[in-house]
Amino acid sequence: MYLKTNCFIFILKKTNHVVETNNLSISWGELNVLNKINLKLYEGEKLAIVGPSGSGKSTILKILAGLLLPTAGELSIFGQKQTYLRLDQTNPPDVRLVFQNPALLGSLTIEENVGFLLQKNKNLSKKFIHEIVRECLEEVGLFNVEKKLPNELSGGMQKRVSFARALITDQDLDKNSHPLLLFDEPTAGLDPIASSRIEDLINNTNNKANGSSIVVSHVLSTIERTSEKVVMLYGGKFRWAGSIDEFKESNDPYVFQFRNGNLAGPMQPKDI
Ligand SMILES: Nc1ncnc2c1ncn2[C@@H]1O[C@H](COP(=O)(O)OP(=O)(O)OP(=O)(O)O)[C@@H](O)[C@H]1O
């Protein structure tokens, strides 16, 4: 890892860039949420972004997912400069966001929710789509739920459906593509056993999709079980970056305060 002021660059596993930002910033009116963020993520890396509530973690994911544009600075994904929102791109990069809440469409069946990316491809038969959706659902431990509506499943099962959706590959894409998988607080509000299952699912989904991942989480077990590297965000800037082992041991004041939940320390968020 290479570190200079407000600039964290991982160079341990130097291969292809999945994400590269150059002084990426976003403001909401007077509020400077991200201030000249520089981040590089390489193919196959598993990163956690941590920080107190309101520090801008979800905002980074939304920018990477193409749901928001930065107000200044640059972002490249798979070496492609991002200047439009994802829906306005003709050749969007393969970025898959798993929301904190499953975000399933209530009036569509589970099969329609999981397979909508395939359904827009007129060259694919219904039978083919059904088979792929069934395989992806089985991969996350769901059987015979294709025809059900989301509200007929438990909250945990719905979360699994959102992971199955992240396993669907756009058939027009290169079969050897390595997607970027984004997980926004995947274990928030879950009991420890359900959390462990979701953490396993994150790792399995990542392996199965042959991807790179960024997990935003406050939960220490999730950070430790799903990530190799960690960056700490506070006050619009990255304050610390290191490996997961360094994160567990570090006496850096930001990391120490976060890990131990201390009220005293450099982070005094105004939101809570
Ligand atoms: N659409 C918006 N309009 C105005 N302000 C916004 C908007 N979206 C986010 N913000 C503000 O940006 C800041 C960062 O929000 P964000 O949701 O990224 O934080 P977070 O670190 O993910 O927080 P949490 O851990 O609580 O989910 C917050 O102060 C929030 O109020």
PDB file of C-alpha atoms and ligand atoms in Angstrom:
ATOM      1  CA  MET A   1       0.000   0.000   0.000  1.00  0.00           C
ATOM      2  CA  TYR A   2       1.183   3.486  -0.846  1.00  0.00           C
ATOM      3  CA  LEU A   3       0.056   6.441   1.191  1.00  0.00           C
ATOM      4  CA  LYS A   4       0.381  10.171   0.714  1.00  0.00           C
ATOM      5  CA  THR A   5      -1.837  12.968   2.012  1.00  0.00           C
ATOM      6  CA  ASN A   6      -5.442  11.939   1.524  1.00  0.00           C
ATOM      7  CA  CYS A   7      -4.362   9.470  -1.121  1.00  0.00           C
ATOM      8  CA  PHE A   8      -4.518   5.735  -0.596  1.00  0.00           C
ATOM      9  CA  ILE A   9      -3.270   3.504  -3.335  1.00  0.00           C
ATOM     10  CA  PHE A  10      -3.011  -0.231  -2.950  1.00  0.00           C
ATOM     11  CA  ILE A  11      -0.029  -1.566  -4.867  1.00  0.00           C
ATOM     12  CA  LEU A  12       0.355  -4.966  -3.259  1.00  0.00           C
ATOM     13  CA  LYS A  13      -1.456  -6.889  -6.011  1.00  0.00           C
ATOM     14  CA  LYS A  14      -0.805  -4.676  -8.993  1.00  0.00           C
ATOM     15  CA  THR A  15      -2.840  -5.863 -11.958  1.00  0.00           C
ATOM     16  CA  ASN A  16      -5.708  -4.147 -13.781  1.00  0.00           C
ATOM     17  CA  HIS A  17      -7.555  -1.226 -12.273  1.00  0.00           C
ATOM     18  CA  VAL A  18     -11.181  -1.839 -11.484  1.00  0.00           C
ATOM     19  CA  VAL A  19     -11.681   1.568  -9.882  1.00  0.00           C
ATOM     20  CA  GLU A  20      -9.506   4.654 -10.071  1.00  0.00           C
ATOM     21  CA  THR A  21     -10.578   8.027  -8.723  1.00  0.00           C
ATOM     22  CA  ASN A  22      -8.758  11.308  -9.051  1.00  0.00           C
ATOM     23  CA  ASN A  23      -9.718  13.951  -6.480  1.00  0.00           C
ATOM     24  CA  LEU A  24     -13.313  12.725  -6.540  1.00  0.00           C
ATOM     25  CA  SER A  25     -15.599  15.162  -4.718  1.00  0.00           C
ATOM     26  CA  ILE A  26     -19.302  15.649  -4.159  1.00  0.00           C
ATOM     27  CA  SER A  27     -21.194  18.365  -2.338  1.00  0.00           C
ATOM     28  CA  TRP A  28     -24.817  18.821  -1.405  1.00  0.00           C
ATOM     29  CA  GLY A  29     -25.153  22.596  -1.240  1.00  0.00           C
ATOM     30  CA  GLU A  30     -22.700  23.709   1.448  1.00  0.00           C
ATOM     31  CA  LEU A  31     -22.089  20.148   2.620  1.00  0.00           C
ATOM     32  CA  ASN A  32     -18.842  18.772   1.229  1.00  0.00           C
ATOM     33  CA  VAL A  33     -19.510  15.027   1.577  1.00  0.00           C
ATOM     34  CA  LEU A  34     -16.474  13.704  -0.337  1.00  0.00           C
ATOM     35  CA  ASN A  35     -13.443  15.927  -0.665  1.00  0.00           C
ATOM     36  CA  LYS A  36     -10.746  14.942  -3.177  1.00  0.00           C
ATOM     37  CA  ILE A  37     -10.914  11.209  -2.651  1.00  0.00           C
ATOM     38  CA  ASN A  38      -8.222   9.127  -4.377  1.00  0.00           C
ATOM     39  CA  LEU A  39      -8.810   5.400  -4.467  1.00  0.00           C
ATOM     40  CA  LYS A  40      -7.454   2.573  -6.567  1.00  0.00           C
ATOM     41  CA  LEU A  41      -8.930  -0.896  -6.519  1.00  0.00           C
ATOM     42  CA  TYR A  42      -7.346  -3.703  -8.514  1.00  0.00           C
ATOM     43  CA  GLU A  43      -8.935  -6.783 -10.050  1.00  0.00           C
ATOM     44  CA  GLY A  44      -9.876  -9.410  -7.455  1.00  0.00           C
ATOM     45  CA  GLU A  45      -9.416  -7.137  -4.444  1.00  0.00           C
ATOM     46  CA  LYS A  46     -11.893  -7.119  -1.572  1.00  0.00           C
ATOM     47  CA  LEU A  47     -12.187  -3.747   0.097  1.00  0.00           C
ATOM     48  CA  ALA A  48     -14.241  -2.497   3.055  1.00  0.00           C
ATOM     49  CA  ILE A  49     -15.134   1.180   3.394  1.00  0.00           C
ATOM     50  CA  VAL A  50     -15.839   2.080   7.005  1.00  0.00           C
ATOM     51  CA  GLY A  51     -16.625   5.270   8.872  1.00  0.00           C
ATOM     52  CA  PRO A  52     -19.275   6.758  11.136  1.00  0.00           C
ATOM     53  CA  SER A  53     -22.842   7.474  10.013  1.00  0.00           C
ATOM     54  CA  GLY A  54     -23.119  10.312   7.546  1.00  0.00           C
ATOM     55  CA  SER A  55     -19.468  10.131   6.461  1.00  0.00           C
ATOM     56  CA  GLY A  56     -20.386   9.446   2.819  1.00  0.00           C
ATOM     57  CA  LYS A  57     -19.900   5.676   2.450  1.00  0.00           C
ATOM     58  CA  SER A  58     -23.213   5.068   0.651  1.00  0.00           C
ATOM     59  CA  THR A  59     -22.527   8.128  -1.479  1.00  0.00           C
ATOM     60  CA  ILE A  60     -19.286   6.556  -2.763  1.00  0.00           C
ATOM     61  CA  LEU A  61     -21.171   3.355  -3.648  1.00  0.00           C
ATOM     62  CA  LYS A  62     -23.878   5.320  -5.454  1.00  0.00           C
ATOM     63  CA  ILE A  63     -21.228   7.141  -7.493  1.00  0.00           C
ATOM     64  CA  LEU A  64     -19.529   3.835  -8.362  1.00  0.00           C
ATOM     65  CA  ALA A  65     -22.919   2.334  -9.275  1.00  0.00           C
ATOM     66  CA  GLY A  66     -23.594   5.280 -11.623  1.00  0.00           C
ATOM     67  CA  LEU A  67     -26.603   6.485  -9.667  1.00  0.00           C
ATOM     68  CA  LEU A  68     -24.904   9.805  -8.837  1.00  0.00           C
ATOM     69  CA  LEU A  69     -22.255  11.902 -10.579  1.00  0.00           C
ATOM     70  CA  PRO A  70     -19.422  13.570  -8.638  1.00  0.00           C
ATOM     71  CA  THR A  71     -19.439  17.370  -8.577  1.00  0.00           C
ATOM     72  CA  ALA A  72     -15.656  17.464  -9.184  1.00  0.00           C
ATOM     73  CA  GLY A  73     -12.789  15.096  -9.921  1.00  0.00           C
ATOM     74  CA  GLU A  74     -12.651  11.984 -12.080  1.00  0.00           C
ATOM     75  CA  LEU A  75     -13.717   8.373 -11.870  1.00  0.00           C
ATOM     76  CA  SER A  76     -12.670   5.482 -14.103  1.00  0.00           C
ATOM     77  CA  ILE A  77     -14.150   1.997 -13.880  1.00  0.00           C
ATOM     78  CA  PHE A  78     -12.322  -0.775 -15.750  1.00  0.00           C
ATOM     79  CA  GLY A  79     -10.251   2.014 -17.329  1.00  0.00           C
ATOM     80  CA  GLN A  80     -13.382   3.709 -18.739  1.00  0.00           C
ATOM     81  CA  LYS A  81     -13.918   7.339 -17.678  1.00  0.00           C
ATOM     82  CA  GLN A  82     -17.366   7.785 -16.153  1.00  0.00           C
ATOM     83  CA  THR A  83     -19.088  10.990 -17.215  1.00  0.00           C
ATOM     84  CA  TYR A  84     -22.722   9.883 -17.460  1.00  0.00           C
ATOM     85  CA  LEU A  85     -25.166   8.213 -15.135  1.00  0.00           C
ATOM     86  CA  ARG A  86     -25.328   4.453 -15.713  1.00  0.00           C
ATOM     87  CA  LEU A  87     -28.784   4.539 -17.365  1.00  0.00           C
ATOM     88  CA  ASP A  88     -27.509   7.055 -19.926  1.00  0.00           C
ATOM     89  CA  GLN A  89     -24.489   4.927 -20.930  1.00  0.00           C
ATOM     90  CA  THR A  90     -24.496   2.818 -24.083  1.00  0.00           C
ATOM     91  CA  ASN A  91     -21.722   0.513 -22.807  1.00  0.00           C
ATOM     92  CA  PRO A  92     -22.046   0.528 -19.034  1.00  0.00           C
ATOM     93  CA  PRO A  93     -19.351  -1.186 -16.949  1.00  0.00           C
ATOM     94  CA  ASP A  94     -20.345  -4.361 -15.107  1.00  0.00           C
ATOM     95  CA  VAL A  95     -21.063  -2.963 -11.645  1.00  0.00           C
ATOM     96  CA  ARG A  96     -23.617  -4.718  -9.436  1.00  0.00           C
ATOM     97  CA  LEU A  97     -25.005  -3.063  -6.327  1.00  0.00           C
ATOM     98  CA  VAL A  98     -26.583  -5.072  -3.530  1.00  0.00           C
ATOM     99  CA  PHE A  99     -28.599  -2.586  -1.477  1.00  0.00           C
ATOM    100  CA  GLN A 100     -28.975  -2.583   2.299  1.00  0.00           C
ATOM    101  CA  ASN A 101     -32.666  -3.349   1.710  1.00  0.00           C
ATOM    102  CA  PRO A 102     -33.278  -5.939  -0.983  1.00  0.00           C
ATOM    103  CA  ALA A 103     -35.089  -3.351  -3.214  1.00  0.00           C
ATOM    104  CA  LEU A 104     -37.258  -5.959  -4.940  1.00  0.00           C
ATOM    105  CA  LEU A 105     -40.202  -4.844  -7.042  1.00  0.00           C
ATOM    106  CA  GLY A 106     -43.277  -5.977  -5.099  1.00  0.00           C
ATOM    107  CA  SER A 107     -45.531  -6.626  -8.091  1.00  0.00           C
ATOM    108  CA  LEU A 108     -42.995  -8.826  -9.910  1.00  0.00           C
ATOM    109  CA  THR A 109     -42.313 -12.491  -9.179  1.00  0.00           C
ATOM    110  CA  ILE A 110     -38.923 -13.542  -7.809  1.00  0.00           C
ATOM    111  CA  GLU A 111     -38.027 -14.888 -11.263  1.00  0.00           C
ATOM    112  CA  GLU A 112     -38.853 -11.517 -12.868  1.00  0.00           C
ATOM    113  CA  ASN A 113     -36.945  -9.618 -10.177  1.00  0.00           C
ATOM    114  CA  VAL A 114     -33.811 -11.749 -10.594  1.00  0.00           C
ATOM    115  CA  GLY A 115     -33.959 -12.105 -14.380  1.00  0.00           C
ATOM    116  CA  PHE A 116     -34.919  -8.598 -15.510  1.00  0.00           C
ATOM    117  CA  LEU A 117     -31.439  -7.964 -16.934  1.00  0.00           C
ATOM    118  CA  LEU A 118     -31.839 -11.017 -19.170  1.00  0.00           C
ATOM    119  CA  GLN A 119     -35.443 -10.297 -20.113  1.00  0.00           C
ATOM    120  CA  LYS A 120     -34.457  -7.125 -21.972  1.00  0.00           C
ATOM    121  CA  ASN A 121     -32.319  -9.278 -24.275  1.00  0.00           C
ATOM    122  CA  LYS A 122     -34.746 -10.375 -26.990  1.00  0.00           C
ATOM    123  CA  ASN A 123     -32.371 -13.129 -28.206  1.00  0.00           C
ATOM    124  CA  LEU A 124     -32.798 -15.177 -25.032  1.00  0.00           C
ATOM    125  CA  SER A 125     -35.622 -17.707 -24.725  1.00  0.00           C
ATOM    126  CA  LYS A 126     -37.905 -17.825 -21.684  1.00  0.00           C
ATOM    127  CA  LYS A 127     -36.653 -21.362 -20.970  1.00  0.00           C
ATOM    128  CA  PHE A 128     -32.999 -20.215 -20.978  1.00  0.00           C
ATOM    129  CA  ILE A 129     -33.769 -17.285 -18.642  1.00  0.00           C
ATOM    130  CA  HIS A 130     -35.740 -19.583 -16.317  1.00  0.00           C
ATOM    131  CA  GLU A 131     -32.784 -22.009 -16.097  1.00  0.00           C
ATOM    132  CA  ILE A 132     -30.228 -19.275 -15.341  1.00  0.00           C
ATOM    133  CA  VAL A 133     -32.476 -17.683 -12.709  1.00  0.00           C
ATOM    134  CA  ARG A 134     -33.102 -21.078 -11.088  1.00  0.00           C
ATOM    135  CA  GLU A 135     -29.338 -21.792 -10.948  1.00  0.00           C
ATOM    136  CA  CYS A 136     -28.604 -18.391  -9.383  1.00  0.00           C
ATOM    137  CA  LEU A 137     -31.377 -18.845  -6.798  1.00  0.00           C
ATOM    138  CA  GLU A 138     -30.080 -22.309  -5.913  1.00  0.00           C
ATOM    139  CA  GLU A 139     -26.592 -20.863  -5.575  1.00  0.00           C
ATOM    140  CA  VAL A 140     -27.877 -18.697  -2.693  1.00  0.00           C
ATOM    141  CA  GLY A 141     -29.874 -21.557  -1.139  1.00  0.00           C
ATOM    142  CA  LEU A 142     -33.358 -20.732  -2.468  1.00  0.00           C
ATOM    143  CA  PHE A 143     -35.451 -23.477  -4.067  1.00  0.00           C
ATOM    144  CA  ASN A 144     -38.881 -23.325  -5.776  1.00  0.00           C
ATOM    145  CA  VAL A 145     -39.452 -19.640  -5.105  1.00  0.00           C
ATOM    146  CA  GLU A 146     -39.436 -18.451  -8.736  1.00  0.00           C
ATOM    147  CA  LYS A 147     -43.200 -17.897  -8.976  1.00  0.00           C
ATOM    148  CA  LYS A 148     -43.590 -16.281  -5.548  1.00  0.00           C
ATOM    149  CA  LEU A 149     -43.941 -12.548  -4.902  1.00  0.00           C
ATOM    150  CA  PRO A 150     -41.353 -10.831  -2.632  1.00  0.00           C
ATOM    151  CA  ASN A 151     -43.817 -10.365   0.251  1.00  0.00           C
ATOM    152  CA  GLU A 152     -44.314 -14.146   0.392  1.00  0.00           C
ATOM    153  CA  LEU A 153     -40.651 -14.532   1.475  1.00  0.00           C
ATOM    154  CA  SER A 154     -39.010 -13.659   4.806  1.00  0.00           C
ATOM    155  CA  GLY A 155     -36.695 -10.633   5.036  1.00  0.00           C
ATOM    156  CA  GLY A 156     -33.634 -12.928   5.045  1.00  0.00           C
ATOM    157  CA  MET A 157     -34.867 -14.787   1.953  1.00  0.00           C
ATOM    158  CA  GLN A 158     -35.445 -11.471   0.174  1.00  0.00           C
ATOM    159  CA  LYS A 159     -31.858 -10.489   0.962  1.00  0.00           C
ATOM    160  CA  ARG A 160     -30.755 -13.767  -0.656  1.00  0.00           C
ATOM    161  CA  VAL A 161     -32.799 -12.909  -3.749  1.00  0.00           C
ATOM    162  CA  SER A 162     -30.836  -9.669  -4.063  1.00  0.00           C
ATOM    163  CA  PHE A 163     -27.601 -11.724  -3.996  1.00  0.00           C
ATOM    164  CA  ALA A 164     -28.989 -14.033  -6.684  1.00  0.00           C
ATOM    165  CA  ARG A 165     -29.648 -10.921  -8.778  1.00  0.00           C
ATOM    166  CA  ALA A 166     -25.978  -9.941  -8.371  1.00  0.00           C
ATOM    167  CA  LEU A 167     -25.005 -13.327  -9.848  1.00  0.00           C
ATOM    168  CA  ILE A 168     -26.825 -12.697 -13.129  1.00  0.00           C
ATOM    169  CA  THR A 169     -24.406 -11.831 -15.916  1.00  0.00           C
ATOM    170  CA  ASP A 170     -25.516  -9.753 -18.866  1.00  0.00           C
ATOM    171  CA  GLN A 171     -25.221 -12.256 -21.733  1.00  0.00           C
ATOM    172  CA  ASP A 172     -23.985  -9.473 -24.049  1.00  0.00           C
ATOM    173  CA  LEU A 173     -20.919  -8.988 -21.878  1.00  0.00           C
ATOM    174  CA  ASP A 174     -17.606 -10.748 -22.263  1.00  0.00           C
ATOM    175  CA  LYS A 175     -17.916 -14.134 -20.502  1.00  0.00           C
ATOM    176  CA  ASN A 176     -14.576 -13.474 -18.806  1.00  0.00           C
ATOM    177  CA  SER A 177     -15.655 -10.173 -17.321  1.00  0.00           C
ATOM    178  CA  HIS A 178     -14.835  -9.502 -13.679  1.00  0.00           C
ATOM    179  CA  PRO A 179     -17.725  -7.503 -12.223  1.00  0.00           C
ATOM    180  CA  LEU A 180     -17.404  -4.952  -9.477  1.00  0.00           C
ATOM    181  CA  LEU A 181     -19.754  -5.981  -6.670  1.00  0.00           C
ATOM    182  CA  LEU A 182     -20.920  -3.336  -4.218  1.00  0.00           C
ATOM    183  CA  PHE A 183     -22.555  -4.275  -0.925  1.00  0.00           C
ATOM    184  CA  ASP A 184     -24.191  -1.487   1.091  1.00  0.00           C
ATOM    185  CA  GLU A 185     -24.474  -2.465   4.776  1.00  0.00           C
ATOM    186  CA  PRO A 186     -25.408  -6.061   3.925  1.00  0.00           C
ATOM    187  CA  THR A 187     -25.693  -7.225   7.557  1.00  0.00           C
ATOM    188  CA  ALA A 188     -27.237  -4.144   9.161  1.00  0.00           C
ATOM    189  CA  GLY A 189     -29.895  -5.152  11.674  1.00  0.00           C
ATOM    190  CA  LEU A 190     -29.304  -8.914  11.377  1.00  0.00           C
ATOM    191  CA  ASP A 191     -28.638 -11.312  14.250  1.00  0.00           C
ATOM    192  CA  PRO A 192     -25.083 -12.785  14.451  1.00  0.00           C
ATOM    193  CA  ILE A 193     -26.041 -16.105  12.817  1.00  0.00           C
ATOM    194  CA  ALA A 194     -27.905 -14.473   9.940  1.00  0.00           C
ATOM    195  CA  SER A 195     -24.941 -12.078   9.584  1.00  0.00           C
ATOM    196  CA  SER A 196     -22.508 -15.006   9.265  1.00  0.00           C
ATOM    197  CA  ARG A 197     -24.706 -16.522   6.539  1.00  0.00           C
ATOM    198  CA  ILE A 198     -24.777 -13.252   4.616  1.00  0.00           C
ATOM    199  CA  GLU A 199     -20.998 -12.848   5.015  1.00  0.00           C
ATOM    200  CA  ASP A 200     -20.520 -16.338   3.531  1.00  0.00           C
ATOM    201  CA  LEU A 201     -22.905 -15.372   0.760  1.00  0.00           C
ATOM    202  CA  ILE A 202     -20.890 -12.243  -0.023  1.00  0.00           C
ATOM    203  CA  ASN A 203     -17.726 -14.332  -0.350  1.00  0.00           C
ATOM    204  CA  ASN A 204     -19.465 -17.029  -2.415  1.00  0.00           C
ATOM    205  CA  THR A 205     -21.128 -14.469  -4.684  1.00  0.00           C
ATOM    206  CA  ASN A 206     -17.794 -12.758  -5.190  1.00  0.00           C
ATOM    207  CA  ASN A 207     -16.017 -16.045  -6.000  1.00  0.00           C
ATOM    208  CA  LYS A 208     -18.791 -17.295  -8.249  1.00  0.00           C
ATOM    209  CA  ALA A 209     -18.970 -13.988 -10.177  1.00  0.00           C
ATOM    210  CA  ASN A 210     -15.156 -13.828 -10.302  1.00  0.00           C
ATOM    211  CA  GLY A 211     -15.382 -10.239  -9.153  1.00  0.00           C
ATOM    212  CA  SER A 212     -13.862  -7.527  -7.008  1.00  0.00           C
ATOM    213  CA  SER A 213     -15.873  -6.210  -4.105  1.00  0.00           C
ATOM    214  CA  ILE A 214     -16.446  -3.162  -1.973  1.00  0.00           C
ATOM    215  CA  VAL A 215     -18.405  -3.673   1.232  1.00  0.00           C
ATOM    216  CA  VAL A 216     -19.691  -0.765   3.272  1.00  0.00           C
ATOM    217  CA  SER A 217     -20.359  -1.864   6.818  1.00  0.00           C
ATOM    218  CA  HIS A 218     -20.241  -0.877  10.494  1.00  0.00           C
ATOM    219  CA  VAL A 219     -20.216  -4.499  11.622  1.00  0.00           C
ATOM    220  CA  LEU A 220     -16.742  -5.677  12.650  1.00  0.00           C
ATOM    221  CA  SER A 221     -17.357  -9.357  11.829  1.00  0.00           C
ATOM    222  CA  THR A 222     -18.592  -8.405   8.350  1.00  0.00           C
ATOM    223  CA  ILE A 223     -15.557  -6.214   7.731  1.00  0.00           C
ATOM    224  CA  GLU A 224     -13.188  -8.925   8.961  1.00  0.00           C
ATOM    225  CA  ARG A 225     -14.851 -11.853   7.170  1.00  0.00           C
ATOM    226  CA  THR A 226     -15.440 -10.250   3.780  1.00  0.00           C
ATOM    227  CA  SER A 227     -12.500  -7.926   3.165  1.00  0.00           C
ATOM    228  CA  GLU A 228      -8.745  -7.965   2.700  1.00  0.00           C
ATOM    229  CA  LYS A 229      -8.300  -4.203   2.893  1.00  0.00           C
ATOM    230  CA  VAL A 230      -9.976  -1.353   4.686  1.00  0.00           C
ATOM    231  CA  VAL A 231     -10.268   2.401   4.192  1.00  0.00           C
ATOM    232  CA  MET A 232     -11.622   4.702   6.879  1.00  0.00           C
ATOM    233  CA  LEU A 233     -13.722   7.673   5.743  1.00  0.00           C
ATOM    234  CA  TYR A 234     -14.437  10.698   7.916  1.00  0.00           C
ATOM    235  CA  GLY A 235     -15.044  14.390   7.234  1.00  0.00           C
ATOM    236  CA  GLY A 236     -15.007  13.866   3.467  1.00  0.00           C
ATOM    237  CA  LYS A 237     -11.524  12.328   3.435  1.00  0.00           C
ATOM    238  CA  PHE A 238      -9.878   8.949   3.726  1.00  0.00           C
ATOM    239  CA  ARG A 239      -8.116   9.015   7.121  1.00  0.00           C
ATOM    240  CA  TRP A 240      -6.523   5.590   7.130  1.00  0.00           C
ATOM    241  CA  ALA A 241      -5.998   2.591   4.856  1.00  0.00           C
ATOM    242  CA  GLY A 242      -4.444  -0.795   5.440  1.00  0.00           C
ATOM    243  CA  SER A 243      -4.856  -4.541   5.380  1.00  0.00           C
ATOM    244  CA  ILE A 244      -7.527  -6.246   7.453  1.00  0.00           C
ATOM    245  CA  ASP A 245      -4.845  -7.500   9.872  1.00  0.00           C
ATOM    246  CA  GLU A 246      -3.523  -3.967  10.310  1.00  0.00           C
ATOM    247  CA  PHE A 247      -7.092  -2.772  10.878  1.00  0.00           C
ATOM    248  CA  LYS A 248      -7.577  -5.282  13.709  1.00  0.00           C
ATOM    249  CA  GLU A 249      -4.428  -4.137  15.517  1.00  0.00           C
ATOM    250  CA  SER A 250      -3.934  -0.498  14.535  1.00  0.00           C
ATOM    251  CA  ASN A 251      -3.621   2.192  17.206  1.00  0.00           C
ATOM    252  CA  ASP A 252      -4.377   4.895  14.663  1.00  0.00           C
ATOM    253  CA  PRO A 253      -6.807   7.207  16.530  1.00  0.00           C
ATOM    254  CA  TYR A 254      -9.536   6.901  13.865  1.00  0.00           C
ATOM    255  CA  VAL A 255      -9.324   3.112  13.642  1.00  0.00           C
ATOM    256  CA  PHE A 256      -9.007   2.681  17.412  1.00  0.00           C
ATOM    257  CA  GLN A 257     -12.083   4.838  18.074  1.00  0.00           C
ATOM    258  CA  PHE A 258     -14.146   3.066  15.392  1.00  0.00           C
ATOM    259  CA  ARG A 259     -13.148  -0.427  16.486  1.00  0.00           C
ATOM    260  CA  ASN A 260     -13.864   0.224  20.158  1.00  0.00           C
ATOM    261  CA  GLY A 261     -16.904   2.483  19.713  1.00  0.00           C
ATOM    262  CA  ASN A 262     -15.325   5.151  21.954  1.00  0.00           C
ATOM    263  CA  LEU A 263     -17.064   8.495  22.311  1.00  0.00           C
ATOM    264  CA  ALA A 264     -13.700  10.194  22.803  1.00  0.00           C
ATOM    265  CA  GLY A 265     -11.550  10.475  19.704  1.00  0.00           C
ATOM    266  CA  PRO A 266     -11.111  12.446  16.502  1.00  0.00           C
ATOM    267  CA  MET A 267     -14.509  11.479  15.069  1.00  0.00           C
ATOM    268  CA  GLN A 268     -17.390  13.514  16.450  1.00  0.00           C
ATOM    269  CA  PRO A 269     -20.115  13.181  13.807  1.00  0.00           C
ATOM    270  CA  LYS A 270     -22.816  15.864  14.032  1.00  0.00           C
ATOM    271  CA  ASP A 271     -25.586  13.617  12.662  1.00  0.00           C
ATOM    272  CA  ILE A 272     -25.980  11.615  15.910  1.00  0.00           C
TER     273      ILE A 272
HETATM  274  N1  LIG B   1     -29.665  13.420  -1.839  1.00  0.00           N
HETATM  275  C1  LIG B   1     -29.068  14.059  -0.827  1.00  0.00           C
HETATM  276  N2  LIG B   1     -29.298  15.370  -0.599  1.00  0.00           N
HETATM  277  C2  LIG B   1     -28.687  16.030   0.402  1.00  0.00           C
HETATM  278  N3  LIG B   1     -27.799  15.475   1.261  1.00  0.00           N
HETATM  279  C3  LIG B   1     -27.536  14.183   1.091  1.00  0.00           C
HETATM  280  C4  LIG B   1     -28.129  13.385   0.044  1.00  0.00           C
HETATM  281  N4  LIG B   1     -27.649  12.120   0.117  1.00  0.00           N
HETATM  282  C5  LIG B   1     -26.796  12.106   1.168  1.00  0.00           C
HETATM  283  N5  LIG B   1     -26.740  13.339   1.749  1.00  0.00           N
HETATM  284  C6  LIG B   1     -25.902  13.686   2.921  1.00  0.00           C
HETATM  285  O1  LIG B   1     -24.593  13.243   2.652  1.00  0.00           O
HETATM  286  C7  LIG B   1     -23.971  12.770   3.844  1.00  0.00           C
HETATM  287  C8  LIG B   1     -23.428  11.375   3.592  1.00  0.00           C
HETATM  288  O2  LIG B   1     -24.514  10.457   3.440  1.00  0.00           O
HETATM  289  P1  LIG B   1     -24.263   8.885   3.237  1.00  0.00           P
HETATM  290  O3  LIG B   1     -25.616   8.246   3.179  1.00  0.00           O
HETATM  291  O4  LIG B   1     -23.352   8.673   2.105  1.00  0.00           O
HETATM  292  O5  LIG B   1     -23.515   8.530   4.588  1.00  0.00           O
HETATM  293  P2  LIG B   1     -23.116   7.090   5.173  1.00  0.00           P
HETATM  294  O6  LIG B   1     -21.711   7.180   5.605  1.00  0.00           O
HETATM  295  O7  LIG B   1     -23.472   6.026   4.193  1.00  0.00           O
HETATM  296  O8  LIG B   1     -24.087   7.025   6.443  1.00  0.00           O
HETATM  297  P3  LIG B   1     -24.786   5.739   7.167  1.00  0.00           P
HETATM  298  O9  LIG B   1     -23.656   4.945   7.738  1.00  0.00           O
HETATM  299  O10 LIG B   1     -25.628   6.377   8.228  1.00  0.00           O
HETATM  300  O11 LIG B   1     -25.586   5.023   6.117  1.00  0.00           O
HETATM  301  C9  LIG B   1     -25.027  12.841   4.949  1.00  0.00           C
HETATM  302  O12 LIG B   1     -24.800  14.020   5.719  1.00  0.00           O
HETATM  303  C10 LIG B   1     -26.332  12.934   4.186  1.00  0.00           C
HETATM  304  O13 LIG B   1     -27.287  13.652   4.913  1.00  0.00           O
END
